[in-house]
Short mmCIF file of C-alpha atoms in Angstrom, two decimals:
data_model
loop_
_atom_site.label_atom_id
_atom_site.label_comp_id
_atom_site.label_asym_id
_atom_site.label_seq_id
_atom_site.Cartn_x
_atom_site.Cartn_y
_atom_site.Cartn_z
CA UNK A 1 16.83 266.39 229.25
CA UNK A 2 13.14 266.40 228.47
CA UNK A 3 11.66 263.30 226.90
CA UNK A 4 8.69 260.97 227.33
CA UNK A 5 9.45 258.34 229.96
CA UNK A 6 6.10 256.55 230.03
CA UNK A 7 6.42 253.34 228.03
CA UNK A 8 2.71 253.09 227.24
CA UNK A 9 2.61 256.72 226.04
CA UNK A 10 5.66 256.11 223.85
CA UNK A 11 4.02 253.10 222.19
CA UNK A 12 0.78 255.00 221.66
CA UNK A 13 2.49 258.01 220.12
CA UNK A 14 4.74 255.80 217.98
CA UNK A 15 1.81 253.88 216.54
CA UNK A 16 -0.09 257.13 215.93
CA UNK A 17 2.84 258.55 213.96
CA UNK A 18 3.09 255.34 211.92
CA UNK A 19 -0.63 255.34 211.13
CA UNK A 20 -0.39 259.01 210.11
CA UNK A 21 2.59 258.56 207.81
CA UNK A 22 2.35 255.05 206.39
CA UNK A 23 0.10 254.01 203.53
CA UNK A 24 -1.66 250.97 204.94
CA UNK A 25 -4.57 251.10 202.49
CA UNK A 26 -3.56 247.86 200.76
CA UNK A 27 -4.09 245.77 203.89
CA UNK A 28 -7.16 244.45 205.70
CA UNK A 29 -7.41 245.69 209.33
CA UNK A 30 -5.93 242.59 210.97
CA UNK A 31 -2.91 242.67 208.65
CA UNK A 32 -2.63 246.44 208.98
CA UNK A 33 -1.98 246.01 212.72
CA UNK A 34 0.82 243.60 211.88
CA UNK A 35 2.42 245.95 209.37
CA UNK A 36 2.28 248.83 211.89
CA UNK A 37 4.33 246.77 214.33
CA UNK A 38 6.78 245.76 211.59
CA UNK A 39 7.28 249.44 210.76
CA UNK A 40 7.75 250.17 214.46
CA UNK A 41 10.59 247.63 214.55
CA UNK A 42 12.58 249.19 211.71
CA UNK A 43 11.67 252.88 211.95
CA UNK A 44 10.70 253.10 208.27
CA UNK A 45 7.22 254.07 207.14
CA UNK A 46 7.93 253.12 203.52
CA UNK A 47 7.90 249.42 204.43
CA UNK A 48 4.29 248.74 203.30
CA UNK A 49 5.26 248.99 199.62
CA UNK A 50 7.48 245.93 200.12
CA UNK A 51 5.03 243.87 202.18
CA UNK A 52 3.17 241.02 200.52
CA UNK A 53 0.88 238.58 202.30
CA UNK A 54 -1.73 236.08 201.30
CA UNK A 55 -5.25 237.36 202.05
CA UNK A 56 -5.65 234.90 204.93
CA UNK A 57 -2.20 235.40 206.47
CA UNK A 58 -3.15 237.41 209.55
CA UNK A 59 -6.21 235.26 210.30
CA UNK A 60 -4.15 232.07 209.91
CA UNK A 61 -1.47 233.35 212.29
CA UNK A 62 -3.91 234.66 214.90
CA UNK A 63 -5.90 231.42 214.93
CA UNK A 64 -2.84 229.16 214.98
CA UNK A 65 -1.29 230.99 217.91
CA UNK A 66 -4.60 231.02 219.80
CA UNK A 67 -4.79 227.26 219.24
CA UNK A 68 -1.33 226.80 220.76
CA UNK A 69 0.82 226.51 217.62
CA UNK A 70 4.57 226.40 218.22
CA UNK A 71 6.64 229.26 216.83
CA UNK A 72 9.61 227.93 214.84
CA UNK A 73 12.41 230.50 214.43
CA UNK A 74 15.51 230.33 212.25
CA UNK A 75 17.60 232.51 214.59
CA UNK A 76 17.90 233.05 218.31
CA UNK A 77 17.47 236.81 217.83
CA UNK A 78 14.04 236.11 216.33
CA UNK A 79 13.11 233.78 219.17
CA UNK A 80 14.35 236.36 221.64
CA UNK A 81 12.25 239.09 220.05
CA UNK A 82 9.00 237.21 220.64
CA UNK A 83 7.41 238.77 223.71
CA UNK A 84 6.40 235.77 225.80
CA UNK A 85 3.74 237.66 227.78
CA UNK A 86 1.85 238.41 224.54
CA UNK A 87 1.51 234.73 223.57
CA UNK A 88 -2.08 233.52 223.93
CA UNK A 89 -1.34 229.89 224.79
CA UNK A 90 2.14 229.78 226.31
CA UNK A 91 3.20 228.75 222.82
CA UNK A 92 6.53 227.00 222.51
CA UNK A 93 9.20 229.14 220.82
CA UNK A 94 11.73 226.85 219.15
CA UNK A 95 15.11 227.60 217.55
CA UNK A 96 17.25 224.61 216.63
CA UNK A 97 20.25 226.53 215.30
CA UNK A 98 22.46 225.62 218.26
CA UNK A 99 21.17 222.06 218.55
CA UNK A 100 24.24 219.77 218.75
CA UNK A 101 22.98 217.81 215.73
CA UNK A 102 22.81 220.88 213.46
CA UNK A 103 26.49 221.13 212.38
CA UNK A 104 26.53 217.46 211.35
CA UNK A 105 23.30 217.90 209.41
CA UNK A 106 24.78 220.94 207.67
CA UNK A 107 27.88 218.98 206.64
CA UNK A 108 25.77 216.05 205.47
CA UNK A 109 23.35 218.23 203.48
CA UNK A 110 26.13 220.57 202.30
CA UNK A 111 24.23 223.64 203.36
CA UNK A 112 24.34 226.31 206.06
CA UNK A 113 23.62 225.57 209.72
CA UNK A 114 20.64 227.95 209.43
CA UNK A 115 19.13 225.75 206.72
CA UNK A 116 20.09 222.40 208.23
CA UNK A 117 18.55 223.37 211.58
CA UNK A 118 15.12 223.22 209.92
CA UNK A 119 15.47 219.45 209.50
CA UNK A 120 14.91 219.29 213.27
CA UNK A 121 11.55 221.06 212.85
CA UNK A 122 9.87 218.17 211.01
CA UNK A 123 7.94 216.88 214.03
CA UNK A 124 6.77 220.41 214.88
CA UNK A 125 5.88 221.80 211.45
CA UNK A 126 2.22 220.78 211.14
CA UNK A 127 0.07 223.79 212.01
CA UNK A 128 3.04 225.81 213.30
CA UNK A 129 3.94 229.45 212.77
CA UNK A 130 7.30 229.51 210.98
CA UNK A 131 9.34 232.69 211.38
CA UNK A 132 12.43 233.18 209.24
CA UNK A 133 14.02 236.51 210.05
CA UNK A 134 17.64 235.96 209.27
CA UNK A 135 18.84 233.42 206.73
CA UNK A 136 17.75 233.24 203.08
CA UNK A 137 19.10 229.67 202.97
CA UNK A 138 16.64 228.73 205.73
CA UNK A 139 13.71 230.04 203.69
CA UNK A 140 14.94 228.25 200.55
CA UNK A 141 15.40 225.05 202.55
CA UNK A 142 11.92 225.31 204.05
CA UNK A 143 10.39 225.61 200.57
CA UNK A 144 12.37 222.55 199.48
CA UNK A 145 11.25 220.53 202.50
CA UNK A 146 7.63 221.49 201.82
CA UNK A 147 7.94 220.67 198.12
CA UNK A 148 9.14 217.23 199.19
CA UNK A 149 6.14 216.62 201.39
CA UNK A 150 6.98 218.05 204.81
CA UNK A 151 3.89 218.88 206.92
CA UNK A 152 2.42 222.32 206.29
CA UNK A 153 2.75 225.15 208.80
CA UNK A 154 -0.29 227.36 209.40
CA UNK A 155 1.67 230.46 208.42
CA UNK A 156 5.11 231.25 207.03
CA UNK A 157 6.57 234.59 208.07
CA UNK A 158 9.51 234.75 205.66
CA UNK A 159 11.53 237.92 206.17
CA UNK A 160 15.24 237.13 205.84
CA UNK A 161 17.55 240.09 205.31
CA UNK A 162 20.56 240.62 203.12
CA UNK A 163 22.31 240.77 199.81
CA UNK A 164 22.65 237.17 198.67
CA UNK A 165 19.48 235.16 198.27
CA UNK A 166 17.22 237.29 200.47
CA UNK A 167 15.18 238.87 197.68
CA UNK A 168 15.23 235.61 195.69
CA UNK A 169 14.08 233.40 198.58
CA UNK A 170 11.24 235.79 199.42
CA UNK A 171 10.16 235.90 195.78
CA UNK A 172 10.18 232.09 195.76
CA UNK A 173 7.93 232.13 198.84
CA UNK A 174 5.51 234.54 197.16
CA UNK A 175 5.55 232.50 193.94
CA UNK A 176 5.09 229.18 195.70
CA UNK A 177 2.07 227.07 194.72
CA UNK A 178 1.98 225.29 198.09
CA UNK A 179 -1.06 227.30 199.13
CA UNK A 180 0.29 228.05 202.62
CA UNK A 181 -0.52 231.48 204.09
CA UNK A 182 2.57 233.68 204.09
CA UNK A 183 3.84 237.13 204.98
CA UNK A 184 6.97 238.66 203.51
CA UNK A 185 8.91 241.88 202.90
CA UNK A 186 10.33 241.87 199.39
CA UNK A 187 13.87 242.88 198.55
CA UNK A 188 16.90 243.05 200.81
CA UNK A 189 15.25 244.48 203.89
CA UNK A 190 14.02 242.29 206.69
CA UNK A 191 15.58 240.82 209.78
CA UNK A 192 14.85 239.42 213.17
CA UNK A 193 13.25 242.54 214.65
CA UNK A 194 10.71 242.91 211.85
CA UNK A 195 9.96 239.18 211.88
CA UNK A 196 9.51 239.05 215.65
CA UNK A 197 7.32 242.17 215.51
CA UNK A 198 4.96 240.37 213.12
CA UNK A 199 4.63 237.48 215.58
CA UNK A 200 4.04 239.88 218.46
CA UNK A 201 1.27 241.62 216.54
CA UNK A 202 -0.43 238.32 215.69
CA UNK A 203 -0.09 237.05 219.25
CA UNK A 204 -2.12 239.80 220.92
CA UNK A 205 -4.36 242.68 219.92
CA UNK A 206 -2.89 244.80 222.67
CA UNK A 207 -0.94 247.74 221.32
CA UNK B 1 16.05 225.61 193.58
CA UNK B 2 19.51 226.93 192.85
CA UNK B 3 21.17 229.11 195.46
CA UNK B 4 24.48 229.46 197.29
CA UNK B 5 24.58 227.14 200.29
CA UNK B 6 28.13 227.86 201.46
CA UNK B 7 27.96 230.21 204.43
CA UNK B 8 31.47 231.60 203.93
CA UNK B 9 30.81 232.26 200.24
CA UNK B 10 27.55 234.02 201.10
CA UNK B 11 29.33 236.33 203.56
CA UNK B 12 32.09 237.07 201.08
CA UNK B 13 29.70 237.87 198.25
CA UNK B 14 27.47 239.96 200.56
CA UNK B 15 30.36 242.10 201.76
CA UNK B 16 31.62 242.50 198.17
CA UNK B 17 28.19 243.77 197.08
CA UNK B 18 28.09 246.20 200.02
CA UNK B 19 31.58 247.55 199.28
CA UNK B 20 30.62 247.97 195.62
CA UNK B 21 27.37 249.82 196.31
CA UNK B 22 27.90 251.76 199.53
CA UNK B 23 29.74 255.04 199.82
CA UNK B 24 32.18 254.37 202.66
CA UNK B 25 34.56 257.19 201.74
CA UNK B 26 33.77 259.20 204.86
CA UNK B 27 35.14 256.52 207.20
CA UNK B 28 38.65 255.41 208.16
CA UNK B 29 39.33 251.72 207.33
CA UNK B 30 38.65 250.33 210.81
CA UNK B 31 35.30 252.12 210.98
CA UNK B 32 34.49 251.21 207.39
CA UNK B 33 34.57 247.52 208.36
CA UNK B 34 32.08 248.27 211.11
CA UNK B 35 29.72 250.14 208.79
CA UNK B 36 29.87 247.29 206.25
CA UNK B 37 28.61 244.88 208.90
CA UNK B 38 25.91 247.34 209.99
CA UNK B 39 24.72 247.54 206.38
CA UNK B 40 24.79 243.75 206.19
CA UNK B 41 22.45 243.59 209.18
CA UNK B 42 19.77 245.83 207.66
CA UNK B 43 20.13 245.22 203.92
CA UNK B 44 20.41 248.91 203.11
CA UNK B 45 23.43 250.42 201.42
CA UNK B 46 22.26 253.98 202.05
CA UNK B 47 23.01 253.64 205.77
CA UNK B 48 26.44 255.40 205.68
CA UNK B 49 24.80 258.80 205.18
CA UNK B 50 23.21 258.41 208.62
CA UNK B 51 26.25 257.07 210.44
CA UNK B 52 28.22 259.38 212.70
CA UNK B 53 31.12 258.35 214.90
CA UNK B 54 33.87 260.08 216.78
CA UNK B 55 37.23 259.71 215.01
CA UNK B 56 38.51 257.30 217.67
CA UNK B 57 35.34 255.20 217.95
CA UNK B 58 36.50 252.03 216.20
CA UNK B 59 39.92 252.08 217.86
CA UNK B 60 38.34 252.60 221.28
CA UNK B 61 35.96 249.70 220.77
CA UNK B 62 38.57 247.32 219.38
CA UNK B 63 41.01 248.06 222.20
CA UNK B 64 38.38 247.88 224.94
CA UNK B 65 37.10 244.50 223.77
CA UNK B 66 40.64 243.15 223.40
CA UNK B 67 41.31 244.27 226.97
CA UNK B 68 38.28 242.33 228.20
CA UNK B 69 35.69 245.11 228.48
CA UNK B 70 32.17 243.96 229.31
CA UNK B 71 29.46 244.61 226.72
CA UNK B 72 26.43 246.29 228.30
CA UNK B 73 23.25 245.89 226.23
CA UNK B 74 19.88 247.58 226.66
CA UNK B 75 17.93 244.66 225.17
CA UNK B 76 18.19 240.90 225.11
CA UNK B 77 17.97 240.89 221.32
CA UNK B 78 21.13 242.99 221.23
CA UNK B 79 22.89 240.67 223.69
CA UNK B 80 21.73 237.69 221.67
CA UNK B 81 23.08 239.19 218.45
CA UNK B 82 26.61 239.39 219.79
CA UNK B 83 28.46 236.40 218.34
CA UNK B 84 30.28 234.94 221.35
CA UNK B 85 32.90 233.13 219.26
CA UNK B 86 34.07 236.49 217.82
CA UNK B 87 34.78 238.01 221.24
CA UNK B 88 38.53 238.38 221.86
CA UNK B 89 38.52 237.95 225.64
CA UNK B 90 35.41 235.95 226.50
CA UNK B 91 33.93 239.33 227.30
CA UNK B 92 30.90 239.40 229.56
CA UNK B 93 27.68 240.34 227.75
CA UNK B 94 25.27 241.91 230.20
CA UNK B 95 21.61 242.85 229.89
CA UNK B 96 19.81 243.84 233.07
CA UNK B 97 16.36 244.41 231.56
CA UNK B 98 14.88 241.31 233.17
CA UNK B 99 16.72 241.72 236.47
CA UNK B 100 14.12 241.39 239.24
CA UNK B 101 15.13 244.82 240.60
CA UNK B 102 14.41 246.62 237.32
CA UNK B 103 10.62 247.08 237.57
CA UNK B 104 10.95 248.61 241.05
CA UNK B 105 13.68 250.93 239.84
CA UNK B 106 11.48 251.99 236.92
CA UNK B 107 8.60 252.80 239.26
CA UNK B 108 10.88 254.67 241.62
CA UNK B 109 12.56 256.69 238.84
CA UNK B 110 9.30 257.09 236.90
CA UNK B 111 10.87 255.90 233.69
CA UNK B 112 10.82 252.86 231.41
CA UNK B 113 12.27 249.51 232.44
CA UNK B 114 14.74 249.89 229.56
CA UNK B 115 16.08 253.09 231.12
CA UNK B 116 15.91 251.94 234.75
CA UNK B 117 17.86 248.77 233.92
CA UNK B 118 20.93 250.94 233.28
CA UNK B 119 21.09 251.83 236.99
CA UNK B 120 22.31 248.25 237.47
CA UNK B 121 25.23 248.92 235.12
CA UNK B 122 26.98 251.39 237.43
CA UNK B 123 29.58 248.92 238.71
CA UNK B 124 30.35 247.76 235.15
CA UNK B 125 30.41 251.06 233.25
CA UNK B 126 34.07 252.04 233.57
CA UNK B 127 35.84 251.09 230.34
CA UNK B 128 32.88 249.10 229.05
CA UNK B 129 31.35 248.96 225.59
CA UNK B 130 27.76 250.19 225.90
CA UNK B 131 25.35 249.03 223.19
CA UNK B 132 21.90 250.58 223.00
CA UNK B 133 20.00 249.06 220.11
CA UNK B 134 16.42 249.36 221.19
CA UNK B 135 15.20 252.03 223.59
CA UNK B 136 15.65 255.79 223.14
CA UNK B 137 14.87 256.20 226.86
CA UNK B 138 17.88 254.01 227.67
CA UNK B 139 20.18 256.26 225.65
CA UNK B 140 18.71 259.41 227.24
CA UNK B 141 19.09 257.85 230.69
CA UNK B 142 22.70 256.87 230.00
CA UNK B 143 23.53 260.45 229.04
CA UNK B 144 21.89 261.68 232.25
CA UNK B 145 23.81 259.17 234.38
CA UNK B 146 27.08 260.25 232.74
CA UNK B 147 26.24 263.94 233.17
CA UNK B 148 25.78 263.20 236.86
CA UNK B 149 29.18 261.59 237.19
CA UNK B 150 28.75 257.91 236.35
CA UNK B 151 32.00 256.20 235.22
CA UNK B 152 32.79 256.55 231.53
CA UNK B 153 32.47 253.63 229.12
CA UNK B 154 35.20 253.19 226.50
CA UNK B 155 32.65 253.41 223.70
CA UNK B 156 28.94 254.14 223.36
CA UNK B 157 27.19 252.41 220.47
CA UNK B 158 23.89 254.30 220.54
CA UNK B 159 21.54 253.03 217.86
CA UNK B 160 17.99 252.91 219.23
CA UNK B 161 15.21 252.64 216.67
CA UNK B 162 11.81 254.24 216.41
CA UNK B 163 9.51 257.20 216.19
CA UNK B 164 9.52 258.78 219.64
CA UNK B 165 12.86 259.95 221.00
CA UNK B 166 15.11 257.84 218.80
CA UNK B 167 16.36 260.65 216.57
CA UNK B 168 16.46 263.04 219.52
CA UNK B 169 18.43 260.73 221.82
CA UNK B 170 20.96 259.99 219.11
CA UNK B 171 21.37 263.70 218.37
CA UNK B 172 21.92 264.25 222.10
CA UNK B 173 24.64 261.59 222.03
CA UNK B 174 26.34 263.24 219.07
CA UNK B 175 26.05 266.69 220.68
CA UNK B 176 27.32 265.51 224.06
CA UNK B 177 30.39 267.23 225.47
CA UNK B 178 31.33 264.21 227.60
CA UNK B 179 34.17 263.37 225.22
CA UNK B 180 33.35 259.66 225.14
CA UNK B 181 33.88 257.84 221.81
CA UNK B 182 30.54 257.06 220.19
CA UNK B 183 28.93 255.48 217.15
CA UNK B 184 25.39 256.23 216.04
CA UNK B 185 22.92 256.07 213.16
CA UNK B 186 20.92 259.28 212.98
CA UNK B 187 17.18 259.42 212.51
CA UNK B 188 14.60 256.73 213.13
CA UNK B 189 16.53 253.77 211.82
CA UNK B 190 18.55 251.51 214.07
CA UNK B 191 17.79 248.47 216.13
CA UNK B 192 19.29 245.47 217.78
CA UNK B 193 20.63 243.81 214.62
CA UNK B 194 22.56 246.90 213.48
CA UNK B 195 23.86 247.52 217.01
CA UNK B 196 24.98 243.92 217.51
CA UNK B 197 26.61 243.94 214.06
CA UNK B 198 28.74 246.90 215.13
CA UNK B 199 29.94 244.97 218.17
CA UNK B 200 30.66 241.89 216.08
CA UNK B 201 32.76 243.95 213.67
CA UNK B 202 34.76 245.50 216.49
CA UNK B 203 35.25 242.15 218.21
CA UNK B 204 37.10 240.44 215.37
CA UNK B 205 38.67 241.36 212.04
CA UNK B 206 37.38 238.12 210.54
CA UNK B 207 34.79 238.72 207.86
#
């Protein structure tokens, strides 16, 4: 079988195809790079129409990571998708979903484990990069925590996927008056690969 | 904010929406359950049009996992997406991408690490469930290994994502005359979440 076996060449050609096919005109250059990687993760060049970000989102994420911000992930697949060698400051990548305290917190708060796990982020939230790539309830819970005075992250990447609450939680993020930089993909689409790809793009300019 | 916080209710409602919206008529019941979970992972009910599987794919996967087959994954995100509590026989979940031998094998074989990592699967391939959710080169390499006499897995879930080689490698899987049960999503779409969802559906009937 004949196919390209050079990883670097595959990346280069992939990104060239994406830039040729996708309409990235709505985004500033630093965000455009992020959206290219998000498209790369899902194989769909129509993604840009669903992407919304605050004007300062890419800058906020790049600067926070460079300054050593922790990366707080709602799911282990997200945490696993963050390429450690791209991180500029050996940033901590934290997922508290399997913390032994999480099930008790979920029972106590009468919510999902994905949402309850965020309670264990409180000491890490200030200046962090939050990445929600799986659970709509986690994104809803984050917005509730912030509305009740939790410390502000530097950037919220809110890209949960699915059919119940995903679109609604992402709309709530976009409508929020908290004035925290954010990046989202509206509607049902999303997921850990797209969310992790956004982090990987912000972490390093290397393509 | 008002939203459903009961994980079981969210799953139930999600799957009901998928069954209402998606055209699953092309699939037998045991495969239909798998496709529902794949749709759940990507948030897109138009996925069935891209799904192709051999008639015995779901049966082969269910039986292999019940019999204790190892699950061989091309990427750690795939391995991480396999819900261990759903596995019927504490099946081993193996990813050799970060094995210290992999970079040397890649250099020697002049291919990607994702492809070279599969060389370390040889002793585990017979009767296994192979899950390729990331790298087209891994799926191409698997087909080459099998063409050269490597032991046959019980099922190949071949769902790499992307713009270079993804569609081609999946077409090669579907066109293969190896007579190994397979499941794929044609075109550019795919990825670790969809691939892991297929495994999770085969592992347990619980929704």
